[in-house]
XYZ file of C-alpha atoms in Angstrom:
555
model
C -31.767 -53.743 -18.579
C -34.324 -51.525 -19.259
C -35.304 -49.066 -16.402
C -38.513 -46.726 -15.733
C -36.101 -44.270 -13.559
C -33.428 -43.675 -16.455
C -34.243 -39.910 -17.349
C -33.302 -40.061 -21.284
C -33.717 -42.293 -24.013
C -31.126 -43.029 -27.169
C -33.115 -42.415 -29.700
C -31.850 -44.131 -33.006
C -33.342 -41.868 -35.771
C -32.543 -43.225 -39.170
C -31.450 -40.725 -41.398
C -29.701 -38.788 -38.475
C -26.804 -37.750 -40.535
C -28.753 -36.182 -42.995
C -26.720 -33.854 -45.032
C -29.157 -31.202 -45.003
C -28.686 -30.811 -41.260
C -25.969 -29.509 -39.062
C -24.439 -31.319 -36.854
C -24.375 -31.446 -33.444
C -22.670 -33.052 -30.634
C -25.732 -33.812 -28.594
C -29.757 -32.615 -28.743
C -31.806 -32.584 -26.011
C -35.854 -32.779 -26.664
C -39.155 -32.998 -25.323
C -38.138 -31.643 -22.695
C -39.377 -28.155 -20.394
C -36.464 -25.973 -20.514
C -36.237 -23.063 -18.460
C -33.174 -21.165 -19.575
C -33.440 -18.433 -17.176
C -32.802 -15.612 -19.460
C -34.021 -12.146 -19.627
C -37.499 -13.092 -20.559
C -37.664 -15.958 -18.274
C -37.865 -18.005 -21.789
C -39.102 -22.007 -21.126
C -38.205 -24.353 -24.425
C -38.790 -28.237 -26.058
C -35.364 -28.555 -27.361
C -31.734 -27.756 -27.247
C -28.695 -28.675 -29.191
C -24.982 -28.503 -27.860
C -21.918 -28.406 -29.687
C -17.963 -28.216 -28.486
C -19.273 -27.975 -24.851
C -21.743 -24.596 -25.593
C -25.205 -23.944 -26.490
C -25.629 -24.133 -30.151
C -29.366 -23.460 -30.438
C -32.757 -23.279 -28.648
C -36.252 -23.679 -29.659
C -38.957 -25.915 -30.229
C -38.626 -29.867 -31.058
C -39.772 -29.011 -34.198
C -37.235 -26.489 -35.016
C -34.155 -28.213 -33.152
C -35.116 -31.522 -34.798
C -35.302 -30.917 -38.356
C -32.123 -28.292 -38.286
C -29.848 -30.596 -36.461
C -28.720 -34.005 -36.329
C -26.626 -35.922 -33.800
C -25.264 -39.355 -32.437
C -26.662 -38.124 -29.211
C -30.037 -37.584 -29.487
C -32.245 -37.818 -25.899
C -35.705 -37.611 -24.931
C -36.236 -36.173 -21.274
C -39.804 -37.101 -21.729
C -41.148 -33.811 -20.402
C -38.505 -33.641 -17.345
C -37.311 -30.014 -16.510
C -34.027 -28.941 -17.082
C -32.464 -26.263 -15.471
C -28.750 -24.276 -16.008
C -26.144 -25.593 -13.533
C -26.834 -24.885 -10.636
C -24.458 -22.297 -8.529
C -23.312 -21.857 -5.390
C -22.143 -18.423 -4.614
C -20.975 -18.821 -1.400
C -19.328 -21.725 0.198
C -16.326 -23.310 0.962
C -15.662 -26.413 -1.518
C -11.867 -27.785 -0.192
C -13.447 -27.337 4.033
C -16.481 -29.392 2.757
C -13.775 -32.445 1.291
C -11.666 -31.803 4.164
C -14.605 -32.446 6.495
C -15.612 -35.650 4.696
C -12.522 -37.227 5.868
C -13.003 -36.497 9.720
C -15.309 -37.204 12.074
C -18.914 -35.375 11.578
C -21.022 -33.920 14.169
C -23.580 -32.735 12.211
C -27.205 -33.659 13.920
C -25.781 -34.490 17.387
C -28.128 -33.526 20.469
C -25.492 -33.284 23.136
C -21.920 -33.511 23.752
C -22.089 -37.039 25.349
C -23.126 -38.013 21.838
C -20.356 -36.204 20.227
C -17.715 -37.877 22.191
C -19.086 -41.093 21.184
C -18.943 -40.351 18.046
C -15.263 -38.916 18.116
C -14.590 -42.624 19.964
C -15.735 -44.461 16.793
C -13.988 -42.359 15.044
C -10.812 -42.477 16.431
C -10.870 -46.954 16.111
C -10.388 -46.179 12.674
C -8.151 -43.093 12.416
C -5.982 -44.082 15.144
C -2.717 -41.295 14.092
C -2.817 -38.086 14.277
C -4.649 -35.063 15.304
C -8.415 -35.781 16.138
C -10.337 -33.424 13.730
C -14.598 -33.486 13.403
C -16.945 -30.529 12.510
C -20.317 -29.954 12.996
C -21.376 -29.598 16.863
C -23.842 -26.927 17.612
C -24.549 -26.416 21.194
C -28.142 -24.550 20.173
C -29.727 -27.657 19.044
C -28.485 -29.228 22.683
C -31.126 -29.140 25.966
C -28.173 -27.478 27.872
C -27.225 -24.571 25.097
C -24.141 -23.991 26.449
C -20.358 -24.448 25.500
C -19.164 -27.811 26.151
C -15.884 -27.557 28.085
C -12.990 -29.777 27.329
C -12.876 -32.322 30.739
C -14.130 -35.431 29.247
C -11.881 -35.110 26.207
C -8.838 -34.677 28.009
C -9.598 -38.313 29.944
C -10.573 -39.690 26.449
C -7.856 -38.600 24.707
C -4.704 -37.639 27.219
C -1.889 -37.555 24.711
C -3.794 -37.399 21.511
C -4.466 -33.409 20.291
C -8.326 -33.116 19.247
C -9.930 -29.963 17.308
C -13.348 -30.027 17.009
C -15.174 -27.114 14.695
C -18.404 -25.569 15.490
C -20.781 -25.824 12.859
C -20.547 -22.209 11.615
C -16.483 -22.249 11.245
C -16.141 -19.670 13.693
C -15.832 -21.589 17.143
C -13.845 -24.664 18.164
C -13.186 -27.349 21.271
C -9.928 -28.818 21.814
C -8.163 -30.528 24.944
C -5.243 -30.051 26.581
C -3.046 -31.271 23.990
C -4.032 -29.261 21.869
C -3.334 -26.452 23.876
C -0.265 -27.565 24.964
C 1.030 -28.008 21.109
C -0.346 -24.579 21.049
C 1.164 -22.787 23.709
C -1.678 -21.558 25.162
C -2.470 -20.634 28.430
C -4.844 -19.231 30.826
C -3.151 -15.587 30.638
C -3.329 -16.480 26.517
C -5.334 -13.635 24.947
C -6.014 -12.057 20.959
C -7.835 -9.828 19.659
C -11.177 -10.314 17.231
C -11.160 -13.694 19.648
C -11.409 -15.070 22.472
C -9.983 -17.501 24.761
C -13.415 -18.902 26.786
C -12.409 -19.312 30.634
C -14.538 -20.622 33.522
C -13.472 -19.592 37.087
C -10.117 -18.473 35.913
C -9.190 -22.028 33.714
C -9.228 -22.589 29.702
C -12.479 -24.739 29.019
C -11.086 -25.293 25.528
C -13.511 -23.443 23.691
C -11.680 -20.953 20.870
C -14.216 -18.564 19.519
C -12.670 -17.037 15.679
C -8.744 -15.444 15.716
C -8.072 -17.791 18.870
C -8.843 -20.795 16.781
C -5.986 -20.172 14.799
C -3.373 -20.330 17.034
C -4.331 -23.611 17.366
C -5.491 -24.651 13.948
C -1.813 -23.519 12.198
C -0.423 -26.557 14.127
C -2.892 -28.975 12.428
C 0.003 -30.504 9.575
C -1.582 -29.655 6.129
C -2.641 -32.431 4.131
C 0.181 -33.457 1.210
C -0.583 -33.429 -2.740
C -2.407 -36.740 -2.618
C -4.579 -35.855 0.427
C -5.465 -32.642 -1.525
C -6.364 -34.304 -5.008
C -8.547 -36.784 -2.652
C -10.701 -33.881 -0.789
C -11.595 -32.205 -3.826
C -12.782 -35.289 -6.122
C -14.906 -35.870 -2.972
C -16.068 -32.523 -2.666
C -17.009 -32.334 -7.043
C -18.545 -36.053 -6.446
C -21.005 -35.157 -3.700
C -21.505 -31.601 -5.398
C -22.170 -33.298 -9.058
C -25.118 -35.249 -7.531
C -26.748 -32.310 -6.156
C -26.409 -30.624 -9.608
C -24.002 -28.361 -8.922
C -21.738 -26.805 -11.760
C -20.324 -24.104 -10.409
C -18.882 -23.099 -6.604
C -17.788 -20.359 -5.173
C -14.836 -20.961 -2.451
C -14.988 -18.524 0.301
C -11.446 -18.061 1.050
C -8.488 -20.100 -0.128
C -4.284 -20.007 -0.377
C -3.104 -19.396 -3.672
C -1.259 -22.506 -3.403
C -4.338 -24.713 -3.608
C -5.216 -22.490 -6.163
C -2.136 -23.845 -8.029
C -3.499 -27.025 -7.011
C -6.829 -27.127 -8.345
C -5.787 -25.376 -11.331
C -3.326 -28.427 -12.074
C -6.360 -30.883 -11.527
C -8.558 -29.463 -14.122
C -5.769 -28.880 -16.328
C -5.535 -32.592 -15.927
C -8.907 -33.095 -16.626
C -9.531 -35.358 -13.089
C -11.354 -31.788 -11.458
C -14.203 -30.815 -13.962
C -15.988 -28.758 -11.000
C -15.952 -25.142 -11.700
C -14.841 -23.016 -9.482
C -14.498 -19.455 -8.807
C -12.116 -19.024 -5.663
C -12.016 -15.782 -3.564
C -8.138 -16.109 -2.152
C -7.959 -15.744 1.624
C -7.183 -12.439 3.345
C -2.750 -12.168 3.775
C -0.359 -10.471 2.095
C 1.299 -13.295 0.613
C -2.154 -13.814 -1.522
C -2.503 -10.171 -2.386
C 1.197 -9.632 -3.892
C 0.510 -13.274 -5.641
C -2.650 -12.438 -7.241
C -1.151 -9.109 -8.610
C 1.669 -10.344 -10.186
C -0.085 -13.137 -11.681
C -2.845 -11.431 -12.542
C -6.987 -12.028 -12.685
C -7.353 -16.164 -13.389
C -10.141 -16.878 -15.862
C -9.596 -20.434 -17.760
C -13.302 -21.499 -18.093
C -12.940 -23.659 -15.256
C -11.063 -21.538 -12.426
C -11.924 -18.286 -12.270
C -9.879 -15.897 -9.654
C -10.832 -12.001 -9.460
C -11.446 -11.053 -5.862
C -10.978 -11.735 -2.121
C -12.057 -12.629 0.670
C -11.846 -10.964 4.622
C -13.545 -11.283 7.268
C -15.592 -8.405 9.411
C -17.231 -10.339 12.121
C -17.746 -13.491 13.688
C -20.937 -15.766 14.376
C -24.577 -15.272 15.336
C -24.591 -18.673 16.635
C -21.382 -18.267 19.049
C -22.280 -14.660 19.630
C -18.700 -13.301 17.448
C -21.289 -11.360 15.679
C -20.670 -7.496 15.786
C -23.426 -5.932 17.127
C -24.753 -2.359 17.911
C -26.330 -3.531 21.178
C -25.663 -5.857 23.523
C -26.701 -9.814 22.838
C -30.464 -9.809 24.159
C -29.161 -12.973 25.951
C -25.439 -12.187 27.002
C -25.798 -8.477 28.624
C -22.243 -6.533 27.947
C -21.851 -8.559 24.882
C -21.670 -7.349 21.519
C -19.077 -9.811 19.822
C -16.195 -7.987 18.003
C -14.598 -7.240 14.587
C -11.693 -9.705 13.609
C -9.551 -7.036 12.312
C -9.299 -3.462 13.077
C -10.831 -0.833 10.832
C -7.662 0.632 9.044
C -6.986 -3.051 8.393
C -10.302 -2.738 6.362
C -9.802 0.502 5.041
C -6.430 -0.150 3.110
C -7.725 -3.724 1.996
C -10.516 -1.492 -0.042
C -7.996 0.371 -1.263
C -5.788 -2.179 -2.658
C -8.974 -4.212 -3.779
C -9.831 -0.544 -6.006
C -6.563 0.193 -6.876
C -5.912 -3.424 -8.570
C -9.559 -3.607 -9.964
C -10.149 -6.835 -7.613
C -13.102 -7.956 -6.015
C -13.924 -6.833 -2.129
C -15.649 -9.682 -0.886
C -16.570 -9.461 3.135
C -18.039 -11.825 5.850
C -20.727 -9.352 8.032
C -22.903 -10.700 10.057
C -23.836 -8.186 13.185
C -25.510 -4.890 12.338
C -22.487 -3.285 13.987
C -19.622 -5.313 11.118
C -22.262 -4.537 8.483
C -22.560 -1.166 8.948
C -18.681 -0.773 9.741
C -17.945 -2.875 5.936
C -20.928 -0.480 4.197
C -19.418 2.511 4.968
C -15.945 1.817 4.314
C -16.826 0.390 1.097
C -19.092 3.387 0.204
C -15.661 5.606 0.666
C -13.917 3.999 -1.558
C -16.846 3.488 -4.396
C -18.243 6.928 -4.169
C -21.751 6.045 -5.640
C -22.848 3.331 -8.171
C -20.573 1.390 -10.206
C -19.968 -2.017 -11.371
C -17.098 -3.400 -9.087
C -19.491 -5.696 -7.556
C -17.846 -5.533 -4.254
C -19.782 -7.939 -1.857
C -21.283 -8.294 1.673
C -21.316 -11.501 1.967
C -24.133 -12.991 4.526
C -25.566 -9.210 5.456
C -27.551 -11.523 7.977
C -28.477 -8.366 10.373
C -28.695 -4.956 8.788
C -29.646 -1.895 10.585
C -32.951 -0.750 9.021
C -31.391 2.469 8.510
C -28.030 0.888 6.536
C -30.187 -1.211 3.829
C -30.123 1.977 1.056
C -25.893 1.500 1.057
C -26.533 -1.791 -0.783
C -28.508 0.287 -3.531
C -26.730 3.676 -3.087
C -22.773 2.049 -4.084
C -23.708 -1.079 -5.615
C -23.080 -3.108 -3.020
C -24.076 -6.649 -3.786
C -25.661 -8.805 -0.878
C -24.629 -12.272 -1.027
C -26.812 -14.188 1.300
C -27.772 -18.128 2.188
C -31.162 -18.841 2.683
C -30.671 -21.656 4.910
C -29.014 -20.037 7.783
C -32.502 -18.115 8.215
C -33.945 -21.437 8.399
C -31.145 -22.679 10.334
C -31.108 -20.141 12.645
C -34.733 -19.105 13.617
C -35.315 -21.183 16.516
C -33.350 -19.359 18.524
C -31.816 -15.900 16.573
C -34.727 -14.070 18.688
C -33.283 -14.615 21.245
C -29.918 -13.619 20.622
C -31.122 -10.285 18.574
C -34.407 -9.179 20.533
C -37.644 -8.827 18.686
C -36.797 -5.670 17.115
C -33.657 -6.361 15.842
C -34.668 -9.704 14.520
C -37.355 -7.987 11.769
C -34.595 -6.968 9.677
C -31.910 -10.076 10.285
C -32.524 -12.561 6.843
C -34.044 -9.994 5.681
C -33.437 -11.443 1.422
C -36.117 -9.502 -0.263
C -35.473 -6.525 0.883
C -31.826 -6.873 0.444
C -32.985 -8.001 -3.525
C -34.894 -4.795 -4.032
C -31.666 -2.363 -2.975
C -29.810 -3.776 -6.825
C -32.966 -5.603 -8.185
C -31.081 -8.789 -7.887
C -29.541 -11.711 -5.347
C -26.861 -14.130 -5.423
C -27.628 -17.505 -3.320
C -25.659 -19.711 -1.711
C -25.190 -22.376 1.080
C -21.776 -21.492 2.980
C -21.530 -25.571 3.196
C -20.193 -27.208 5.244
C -21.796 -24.979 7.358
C -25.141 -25.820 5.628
C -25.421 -28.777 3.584
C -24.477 -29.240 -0.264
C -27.828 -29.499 -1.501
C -29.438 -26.373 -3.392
C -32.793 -28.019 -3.289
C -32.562 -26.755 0.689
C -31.541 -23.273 -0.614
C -34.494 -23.188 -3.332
C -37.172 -24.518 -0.751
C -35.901 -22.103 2.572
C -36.146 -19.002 0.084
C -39.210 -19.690 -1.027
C -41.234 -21.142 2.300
C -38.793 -19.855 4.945
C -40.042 -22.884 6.618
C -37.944 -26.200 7.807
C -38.509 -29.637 6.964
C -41.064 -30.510 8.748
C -42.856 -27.407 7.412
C -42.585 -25.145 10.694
C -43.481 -22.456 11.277
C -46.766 -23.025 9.481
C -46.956 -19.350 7.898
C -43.438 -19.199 7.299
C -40.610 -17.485 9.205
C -41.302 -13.673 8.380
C -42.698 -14.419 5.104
C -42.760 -11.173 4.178
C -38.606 -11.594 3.329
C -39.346 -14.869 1.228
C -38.264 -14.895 -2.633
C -40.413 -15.708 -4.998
C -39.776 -18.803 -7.057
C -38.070 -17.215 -9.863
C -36.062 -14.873 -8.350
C -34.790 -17.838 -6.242
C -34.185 -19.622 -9.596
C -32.320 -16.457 -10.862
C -30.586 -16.315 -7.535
C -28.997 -19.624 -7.848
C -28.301 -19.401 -11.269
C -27.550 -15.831 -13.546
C -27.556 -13.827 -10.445
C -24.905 -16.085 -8.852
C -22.761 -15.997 -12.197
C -23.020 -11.801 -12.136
C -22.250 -11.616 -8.762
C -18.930 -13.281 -9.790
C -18.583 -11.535 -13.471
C -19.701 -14.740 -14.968
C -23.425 -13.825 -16.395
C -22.265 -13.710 -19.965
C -20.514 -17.150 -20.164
C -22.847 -19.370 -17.492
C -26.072 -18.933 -15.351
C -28.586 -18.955 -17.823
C -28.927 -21.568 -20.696
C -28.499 -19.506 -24.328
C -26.649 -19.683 -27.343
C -22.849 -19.149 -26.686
C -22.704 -20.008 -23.215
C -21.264 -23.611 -21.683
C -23.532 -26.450 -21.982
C -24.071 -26.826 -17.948
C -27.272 -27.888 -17.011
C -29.332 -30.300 -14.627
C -32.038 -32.304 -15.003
C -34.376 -33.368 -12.089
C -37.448 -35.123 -11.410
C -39.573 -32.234 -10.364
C -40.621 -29.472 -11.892
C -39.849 -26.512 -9.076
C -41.601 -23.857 -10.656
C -44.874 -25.347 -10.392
C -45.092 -28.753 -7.671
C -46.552 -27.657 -4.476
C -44.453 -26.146 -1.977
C -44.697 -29.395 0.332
C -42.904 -31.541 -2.730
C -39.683 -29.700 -2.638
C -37.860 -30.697 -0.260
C -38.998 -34.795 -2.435
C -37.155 -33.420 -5.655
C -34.046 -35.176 -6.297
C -31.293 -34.210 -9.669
C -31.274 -36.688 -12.309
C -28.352 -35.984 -14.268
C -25.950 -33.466 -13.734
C -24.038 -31.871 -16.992
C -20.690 -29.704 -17.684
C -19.912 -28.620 -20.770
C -22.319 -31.379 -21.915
C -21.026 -33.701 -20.098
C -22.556 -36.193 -18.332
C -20.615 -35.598 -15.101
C -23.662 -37.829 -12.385
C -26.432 -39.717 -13.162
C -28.479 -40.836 -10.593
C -28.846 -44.735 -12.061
C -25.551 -45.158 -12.176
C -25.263 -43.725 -8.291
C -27.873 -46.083 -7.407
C -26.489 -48.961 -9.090
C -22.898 -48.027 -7.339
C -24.679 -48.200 -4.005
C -26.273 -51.602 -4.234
C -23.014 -52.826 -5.488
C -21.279 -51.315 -2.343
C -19.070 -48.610 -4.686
């Protein structure tokens, strides 16, 4: 059945097979290619061979040197390299899809009836759900856990703040736990109201709780990440970095693509423990195309949004708060210098001015001036404005999401203070310090879709286009360097640049294909675009007909 929406056409070219031409496995044409190279290079036509770029150029010049059983018309559609997603957290994301989400709620007696519903159908077990945010509430406060203790008296429940770095659970919970009012840890805290546990874990004090959550087995694992690569595929994703994982799902994922069931790529920064560290350096760097292992990743601070942040100052709305770091400095400070010493990757969460500074200098210790380790901040959401030049004095490479700016503007003044808030999100300046930007989401925390990431760079507005000007505008990217940012300059800030990112001869055949062209549609159509087709190693890994004929059949 023939249908207007189906991106490429079969062409049958007699004559295809020509032995004057060289064959190719598949040929793109008439299409606007933007391959995101050096020059910033847009081409007709492309031909792919043994999952790589064999050629570039013109229809003209693609068509009459090449042949193929595969040759497609994108009728003037853009294409685009894979996108990638430098920063996010690919297993929590499946994980998440399998529990209860509170994601959008507006208060916690909405939460609980969602966690109700939820539990009809998941009656065993622990009581998991992510996604509550207590800003977006009319009361932005802490819930406390009351009302989930009568719900749920013998069943444990762990609910997840939105930004991973606070949690809710009942008495159960705490109970499996062994915690107790006189509980306390540092980097975390155990929140108390007149003396009594409301529930609320804010970062290390989730995980006394969390390591009694059973893991899931080997089938539970396979099932979380072919979720995660299905949802990712259709928001033309390629490539993801994970943000802190075991080596043992490493081994996991690893036997999946092996396999050939997991055809996501993935680059995976292994979590912060010793066990990881003596792993990684007896096995050595991982690079097999599709899993690609060179670097870590530790934590410095907690959350704006639950006020873990490290500050300088006090919280301009919690006086004689300034969060705290969730490890101690030496901690830091010999973590650099095994990370140098092995040649691995430093890759740390900062989010307060106080953890950023704190990281910048420890790293600028070890690295003595410029270099090309690539060692990371990773979110560098507030920066001192007199901290920025470490980025560009030791090569330290800012790895920021553009939709926690977005996310978070509504109310960030108020936790930071005017002053402080000019140089929070702060993305082109952070771009200027090394002349270049990875992008990412940090989903779950965000959602999957780039298209967010592309449009809150550019507008730093939401999606109902407030504020009208833009929040501090003068920080937005343009619309190439946010192209650039979610494509080459998320493969360098991984080592990846000369094998993905950008779409030229050698590299792998990942690309996207959507609907709208986002160099050039007004900024008010962005958020409309939508991917067509979704390609790895030129393969045909989502199409959007075939998703839309799934859903009317109820697949």
């Amino acid at each position: 059945m023939k249908n207007v929406l189906f991106l490429f056409a079969l062409a049958i070219i007699s004559g295809c097979a020509s032995t004057n031409k060289e064959n190719a496995d598949q040929i793109i044409h008439n299409a606007k290619i933007y391959t995101v190279d050096n020059k910033f290079s847009v081409v007709q036509a492309m031909a792919v061979k043994d999952g790589k770029i064999l050629a570039l150029g013109t229809d003209k010049e693609i068509l009459e040197k090449y042949s193929s059983d595969r040759i497609y018309n994108a009728y003037e559609k853009p294409v685009y390299p894979g996108f990638i997603d430098a920063h996010a957290h690919f297993f929590g994301y499946g994980g998440n899809l399998q529990n209860a989400n509170l994601r959008d709620t507006n208060s916690w007696d909405e939460i609980l009836t969602v966690l109700q519903n939820f539990a009809k159908t998941h009656p065993e077990g622990w009581l998991l759900g992510r996604g509550w945010d207590q800003n977006d509430w009319a009361v932005k406060e802490f819930p406390t856990k009351e009302k989930l203790d009568q719900l749920f008296p013998d069943r444990p429940v762990y609910l997840t703040r939105i930004d991973g770095h606070a949690a809710i659970v009942n008495q159960k919970a705490l109970d499996v736990a062994g915690i107790n009012a006189s509980s306390k840890i540092a980097g975390g805290d155990f929140i108390k109201q007149n003396g009594k546990l409301t529930g609320v874990l804010v970062d290390n004090a989730m995980e006394q709780v969390s390591r009694k959550i059973p893991p899931p087995n080997k089938k539970q694992v396979e099932q979380i990440l072919l979720d995660a690569q299905k949802n990712s595929f259709s928001y033309g994703l390629t490539t993801v970095v994970d943000a802190g994982l075991d080596y043992d799902l490493v081994n996991e994922i690893d036997a999946l693509q092996k396999a050939g069931k997991l055809k996501m790529r993935l680059n995976v920064m292994l979590s912060d423990s010793q066990k990881n560290i003596d792993w990684l350096i007896k096995k050595g760097k991982i690079n097999t195309g599709r899993l690609h292992v060179n670097g870590f990743k530790f934590y410095g601070d907690g959350a704006l949004g639950s006020r873990g942040a490290c500050l300088l100052e006090d919280y301009s709305d919690k006086p004689h708060q300034r969060g705290f770091l969730l490890s101690d400095i030496p901690h830091f400070k010999k973590m650099a210098k095994i990370m140098y010493d092995n040649g691995f990757q430093m890759n740390t969460h900062a989010i307060g001015d106080s953890a950023n500074r704190v990281l910048l200098k420890i790293y600028a210790e070890i690295l003595k001036g410029k270099n090309d380790r690539r060692w990371r901040i990773e979110h560098a959401q507030v920066v001192n404005k007199n901290d920025f030049d470490y980025f560009g004095k030791y090569s330290i490479v800012p790895s920021v999401q553009p939709t926690h700016a977005t996310s978070d503007m509504y109310w960030a003044g108020e936790r930071l203070g005017k002053e402080r808030l000019k140089y929070a999100y702060a993305f082109k300046d952070l771009m200027k310090q090394n002349g270049w930007i990875p992008l990412g989401t940090d989903f779950p925390i965000e959602e999957v879709n780039p298209i967010l990431t592309f449009y809150a760079a550019v507008a730093r507005k939401d999606a109902k286009g407030w504020p009208a000007s833009g929040f501090q505008k003068e920080n937005a990217l343009t619309r190439e360097e946010t192209l650039r940012g979610m494509t080459i300059w998320a493969a360098k800030g991984s080592f990846e640049e000369k094998e993905k990112g950008s779409l030229e001869v050698g590299k792998y055949a990942d690309f996207v294909v959507l609907n709208r062209d986002l160099m050039t549609i007004p900024e008010d159509q962005i958020l409309a675009t939508r991917v067509f087709k979704t390609f790895i190693n030129g393969e045909l890994v989502f199409d959007y007909e075939t998703f839309r004929e799934n859903i009317k059949l109820g697949k």
